[in-house]
CSV table of C-alpha atoms in Angstrom, one decimal:
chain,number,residue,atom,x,y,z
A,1,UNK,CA,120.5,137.9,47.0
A,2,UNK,CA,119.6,133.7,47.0
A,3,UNK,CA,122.0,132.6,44.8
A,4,UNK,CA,121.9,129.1,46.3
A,5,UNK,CA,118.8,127.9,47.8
A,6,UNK,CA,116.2,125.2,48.7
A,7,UNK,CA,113.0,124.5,49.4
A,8,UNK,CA,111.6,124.6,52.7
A,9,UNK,CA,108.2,124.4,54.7
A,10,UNK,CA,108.2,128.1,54.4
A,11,UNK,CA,109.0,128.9,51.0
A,12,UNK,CA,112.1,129.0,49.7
A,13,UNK,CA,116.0,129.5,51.7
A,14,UNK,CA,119.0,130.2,51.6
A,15,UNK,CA,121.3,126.9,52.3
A,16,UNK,CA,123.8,129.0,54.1
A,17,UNK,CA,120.9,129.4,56.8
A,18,UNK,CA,120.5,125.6,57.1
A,19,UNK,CA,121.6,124.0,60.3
A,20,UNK,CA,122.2,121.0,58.4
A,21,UNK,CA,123.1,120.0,54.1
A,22,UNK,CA,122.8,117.2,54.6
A,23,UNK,CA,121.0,115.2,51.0
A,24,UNK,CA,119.9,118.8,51.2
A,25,UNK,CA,118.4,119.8,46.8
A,26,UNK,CA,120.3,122.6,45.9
A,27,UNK,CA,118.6,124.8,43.4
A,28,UNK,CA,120.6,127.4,41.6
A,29,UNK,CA,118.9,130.6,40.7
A,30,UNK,CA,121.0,133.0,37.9
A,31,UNK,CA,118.6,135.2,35.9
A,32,UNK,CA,114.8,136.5,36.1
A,33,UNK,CA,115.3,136.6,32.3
A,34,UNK,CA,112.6,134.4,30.2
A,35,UNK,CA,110.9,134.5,26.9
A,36,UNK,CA,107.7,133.4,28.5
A,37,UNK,CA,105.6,134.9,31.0
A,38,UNK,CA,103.7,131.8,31.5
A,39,UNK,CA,100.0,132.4,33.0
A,40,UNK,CA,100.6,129.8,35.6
A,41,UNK,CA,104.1,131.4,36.7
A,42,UNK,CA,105.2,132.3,40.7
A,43,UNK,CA,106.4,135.2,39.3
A,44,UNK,CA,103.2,136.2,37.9
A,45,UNK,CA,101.2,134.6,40.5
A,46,UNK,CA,102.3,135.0,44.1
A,47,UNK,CA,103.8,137.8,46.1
A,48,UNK,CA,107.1,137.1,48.1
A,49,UNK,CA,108.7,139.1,51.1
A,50,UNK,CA,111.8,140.6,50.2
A,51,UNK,CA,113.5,137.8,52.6
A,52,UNK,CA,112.2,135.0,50.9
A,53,UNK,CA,112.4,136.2,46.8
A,54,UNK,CA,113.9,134.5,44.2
A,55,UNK,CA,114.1,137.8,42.1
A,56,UNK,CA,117.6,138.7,41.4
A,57,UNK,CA,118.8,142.3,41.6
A,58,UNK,CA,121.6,141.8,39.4
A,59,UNK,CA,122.9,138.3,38.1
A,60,UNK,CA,125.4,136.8,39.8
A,61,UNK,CA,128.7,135.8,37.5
A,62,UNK,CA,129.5,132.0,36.8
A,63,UNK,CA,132.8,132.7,39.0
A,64,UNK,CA,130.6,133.9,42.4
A,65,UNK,CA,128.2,131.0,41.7
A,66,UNK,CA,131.0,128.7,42.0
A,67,UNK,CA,132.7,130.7,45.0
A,68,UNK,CA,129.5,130.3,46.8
A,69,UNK,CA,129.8,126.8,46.3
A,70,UNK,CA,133.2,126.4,47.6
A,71,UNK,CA,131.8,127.5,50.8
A,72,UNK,CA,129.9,123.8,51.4
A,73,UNK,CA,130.7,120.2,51.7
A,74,UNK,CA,129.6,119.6,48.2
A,75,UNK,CA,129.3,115.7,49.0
A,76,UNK,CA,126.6,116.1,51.6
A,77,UNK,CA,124.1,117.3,48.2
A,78,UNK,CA,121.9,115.3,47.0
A,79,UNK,CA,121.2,117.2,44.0
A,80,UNK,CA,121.8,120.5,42.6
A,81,UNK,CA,119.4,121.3,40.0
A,82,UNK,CA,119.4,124.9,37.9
A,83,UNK,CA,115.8,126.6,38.6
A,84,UNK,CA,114.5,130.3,39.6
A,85,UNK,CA,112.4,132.5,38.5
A,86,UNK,CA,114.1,132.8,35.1
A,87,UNK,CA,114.8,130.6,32.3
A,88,UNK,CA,118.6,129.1,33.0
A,89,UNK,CA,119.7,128.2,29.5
A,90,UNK,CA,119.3,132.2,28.9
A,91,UNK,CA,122.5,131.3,30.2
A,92,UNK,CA,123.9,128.1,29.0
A,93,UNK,CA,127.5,129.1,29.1
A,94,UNK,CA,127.7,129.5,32.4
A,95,UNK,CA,125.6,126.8,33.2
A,96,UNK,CA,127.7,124.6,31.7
A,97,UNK,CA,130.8,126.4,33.2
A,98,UNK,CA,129.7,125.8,36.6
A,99,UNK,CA,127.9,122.3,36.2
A,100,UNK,CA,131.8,120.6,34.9
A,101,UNK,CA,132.7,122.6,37.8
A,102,UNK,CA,131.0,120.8,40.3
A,103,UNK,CA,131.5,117.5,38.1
A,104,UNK,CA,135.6,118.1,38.5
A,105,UNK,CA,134.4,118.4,42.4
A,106,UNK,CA,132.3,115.3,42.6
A,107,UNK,CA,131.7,113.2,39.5
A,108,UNK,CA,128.5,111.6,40.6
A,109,UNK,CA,126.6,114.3,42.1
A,110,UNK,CA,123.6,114.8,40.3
A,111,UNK,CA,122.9,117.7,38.2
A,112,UNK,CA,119.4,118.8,36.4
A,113,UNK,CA,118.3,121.6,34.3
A,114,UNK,CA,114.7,122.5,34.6
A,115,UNK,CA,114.1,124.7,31.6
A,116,UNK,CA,111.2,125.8,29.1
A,117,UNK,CA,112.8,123.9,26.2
A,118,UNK,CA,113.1,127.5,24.7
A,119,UNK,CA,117.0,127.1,24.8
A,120,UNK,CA,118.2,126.6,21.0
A,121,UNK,CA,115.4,129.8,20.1
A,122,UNK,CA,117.1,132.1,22.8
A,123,UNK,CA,120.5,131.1,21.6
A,124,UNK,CA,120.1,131.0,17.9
A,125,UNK,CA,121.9,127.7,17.8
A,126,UNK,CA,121.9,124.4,19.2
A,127,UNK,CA,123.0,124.3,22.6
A,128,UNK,CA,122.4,120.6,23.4
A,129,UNK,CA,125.7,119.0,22.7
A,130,UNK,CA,127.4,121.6,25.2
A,131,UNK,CA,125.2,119.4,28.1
A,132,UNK,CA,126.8,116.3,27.7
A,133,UNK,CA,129.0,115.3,30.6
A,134,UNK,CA,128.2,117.6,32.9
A,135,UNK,CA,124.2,117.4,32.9
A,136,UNK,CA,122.2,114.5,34.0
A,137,UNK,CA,118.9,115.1,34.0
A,138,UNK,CA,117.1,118.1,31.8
A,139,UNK,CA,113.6,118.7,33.0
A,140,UNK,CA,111.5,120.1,30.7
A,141,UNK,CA,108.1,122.2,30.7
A,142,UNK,CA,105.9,120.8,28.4
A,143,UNK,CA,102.3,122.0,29.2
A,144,UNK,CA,99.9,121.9,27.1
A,145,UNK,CA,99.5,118.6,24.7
A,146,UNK,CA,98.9,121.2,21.2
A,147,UNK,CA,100.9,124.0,20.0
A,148,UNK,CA,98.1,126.5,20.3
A,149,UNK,CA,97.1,126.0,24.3
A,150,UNK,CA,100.6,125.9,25.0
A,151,UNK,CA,101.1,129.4,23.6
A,152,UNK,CA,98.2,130.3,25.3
A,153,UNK,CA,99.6,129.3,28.6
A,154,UNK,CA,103.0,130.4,27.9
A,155,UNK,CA,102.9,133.8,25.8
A,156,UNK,CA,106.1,133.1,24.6
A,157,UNK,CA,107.8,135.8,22.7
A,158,UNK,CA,108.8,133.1,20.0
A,159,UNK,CA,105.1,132.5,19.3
A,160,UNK,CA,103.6,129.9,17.3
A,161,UNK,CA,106.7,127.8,16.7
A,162,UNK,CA,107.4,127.9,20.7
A,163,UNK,CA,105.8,124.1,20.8
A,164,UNK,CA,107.7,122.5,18.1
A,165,UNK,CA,111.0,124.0,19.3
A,166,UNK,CA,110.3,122.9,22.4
A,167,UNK,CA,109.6,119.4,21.7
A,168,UNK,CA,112.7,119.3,18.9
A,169,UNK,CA,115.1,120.4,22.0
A,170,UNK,CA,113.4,117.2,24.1
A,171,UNK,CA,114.7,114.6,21.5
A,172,UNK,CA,118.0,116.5,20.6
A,173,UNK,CA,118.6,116.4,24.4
A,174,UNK,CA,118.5,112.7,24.1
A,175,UNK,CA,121.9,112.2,22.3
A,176,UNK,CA,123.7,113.8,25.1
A,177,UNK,CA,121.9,113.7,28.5
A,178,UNK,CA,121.0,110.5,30.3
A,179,UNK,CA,117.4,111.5,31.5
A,180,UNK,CA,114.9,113.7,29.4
A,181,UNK,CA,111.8,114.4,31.4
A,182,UNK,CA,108.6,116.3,29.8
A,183,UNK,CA,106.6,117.9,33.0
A,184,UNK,CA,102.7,119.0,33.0
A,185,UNK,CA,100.9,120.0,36.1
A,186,UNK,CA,98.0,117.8,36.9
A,187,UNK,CA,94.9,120.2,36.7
A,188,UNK,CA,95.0,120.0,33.2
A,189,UNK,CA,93.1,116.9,33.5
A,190,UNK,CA,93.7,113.2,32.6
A,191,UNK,CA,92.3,113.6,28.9
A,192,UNK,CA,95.3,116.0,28.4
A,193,UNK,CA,97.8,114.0,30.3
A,194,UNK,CA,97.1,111.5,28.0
A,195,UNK,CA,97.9,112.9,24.9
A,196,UNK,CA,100.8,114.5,27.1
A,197,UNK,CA,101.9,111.0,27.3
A,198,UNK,CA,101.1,110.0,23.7
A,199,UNK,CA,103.8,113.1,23.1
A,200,UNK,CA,106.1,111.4,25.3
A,201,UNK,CA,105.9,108.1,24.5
A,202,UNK,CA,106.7,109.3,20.7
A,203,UNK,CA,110.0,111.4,21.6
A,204,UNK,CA,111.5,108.1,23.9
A,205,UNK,CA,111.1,110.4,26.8
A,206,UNK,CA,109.4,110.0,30.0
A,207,UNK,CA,106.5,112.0,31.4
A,208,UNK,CA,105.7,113.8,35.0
A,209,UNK,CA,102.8,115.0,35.8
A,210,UNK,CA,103.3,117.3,39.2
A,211,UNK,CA,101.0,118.8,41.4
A,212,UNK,CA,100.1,122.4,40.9
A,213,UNK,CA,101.2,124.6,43.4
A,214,UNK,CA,99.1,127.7,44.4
C-alpha cells in the first residue's frame, strides 16, 4: 500500500524505495473516496500496475501515517503535500492531525492540500479554520470558468451548487492559510483561462494553469 510517495520518471513511488530524500515532494495519499468522478481523472483515465497504484485497499489511520513518517529524516523534505486518487479533506481531521504533527517536527516544512474545494459540502460545516497553523498552501481544482462546464467536467454528487461552494471555500481559505491557489489545466484554452483568471483576480487568489497530463 503507497501511503507515502513521489513522483518519478516512471510513475509514481514509494519514498521508502528512494536511494536518496533528499528535497524529495512527499505526497500523502489517505482515501480513494471523492464526490466527483471528474472526466479528466487518473483514476478514470489511465490503468496502473498493481506496483505502481495509488488505489488504497483499506485507508490507512492518521497514527500509521505519522509512524511511517517517523521512519525518515523529515528535514531532508522539501514539501509534503496531501494528494491521491481521493479527495483528502474527506478526511480533514486527520489531515490536520498529522499536518501539526509534522509542524511540532519541523515548523517550516512546507505543507499543501490539493483538494476539489468540495470540503465544507462533504463535511456539512466549515472546515477552514481547522487549517490554520498547520497548512501552508491549499491548492485548489478550479476547472472550468462557469458553474455548468464545471459540473460537466466534474459530475459531482453535490451538483449544481458544486461551483459556488467551491469558489466560497477559495476565499474562506484566505483567512487562515497563507497561499490559496485556483488550478485549471491548459487545454481548456486561453479564452477560458482568462475568465479563470478574471475568477481569480476577484477572490485575491492566484491562478495556475498546469499542463495536462495524459
Amino acid at each position: 500500500m503507497m501511503i507515502l510517495y513521489t513522483l518519478h520518471s516512471n510513475g509514481y513511488i514509494d519514498i521508502g524505495n528512494l536511494d536518496n530524500l533528499k528535497d524529495v515532494h512527499v505526497y500523502v495519499n489517505l482515501t480513494n473516496r471523492c464526490p466527483c468522478a471528474c472526466t479528466f481523472c487518473l483514476r478514470q483515465t489511465k490503468e496502473m500496475s498493481e506496483s505502481n497504484t495509488l488505489w488504497l485497499k483499506q485507508e490507512p489511520t492518521a497514527k500509521e501515517v505519522m509512524t511511517e513518517f517517523q521512519q525518515y529524516n523529515i528535514n531532508d523534505f522539501a514539501e509534503v503535500t496531501f494528494c491521491g486518487f481521493g479527495e483528502p479533506l474527506t478526511r480533514v481531521d486527520d489531515v490536520v492531525q498529522i499536518a501539526s504533527f509534522l509542524k511540532n517536527c519541523r515548523q517550516d516544512l512546507p505543507i499543501r492540500i490539493n483538494t476539489n474545494g468540495l470540503g465544507n459540502l462533504i463535511n456539512e460545516r466549515d472546515i477552514t479554520p481547522q487549517l490554520e497553523g498547520c497548512i501552508d498552501t491549499v491548492s485548489i481544482s478550479l476547472n472550468a470558468p462557469d458553474e455548468n462546464e464545471y459540473l460537466e467536467l466534474t459530475r459531482s454528487r453535490f451538483g449544481i451548487q458544486s461551483f459556488d461552494a467551491m469558489l466560497e471555500f477559495a476565499g474562506k481559505c484566505k483567512d487562515y492559510v497563507l497561499h490559496v491557489v485556483l488550478t485549471v489545466v491548459d487545454i481548456i484554452g486561453d479564452e477560458k483561462i482568462q475568465k479563470c483568471q478574471k475568477i481569480c483576480d476577484d477572490l485575491g487568489v492566484q491562478l495556475r494553469v498546469r499542463p495536462f497530463e495524459v
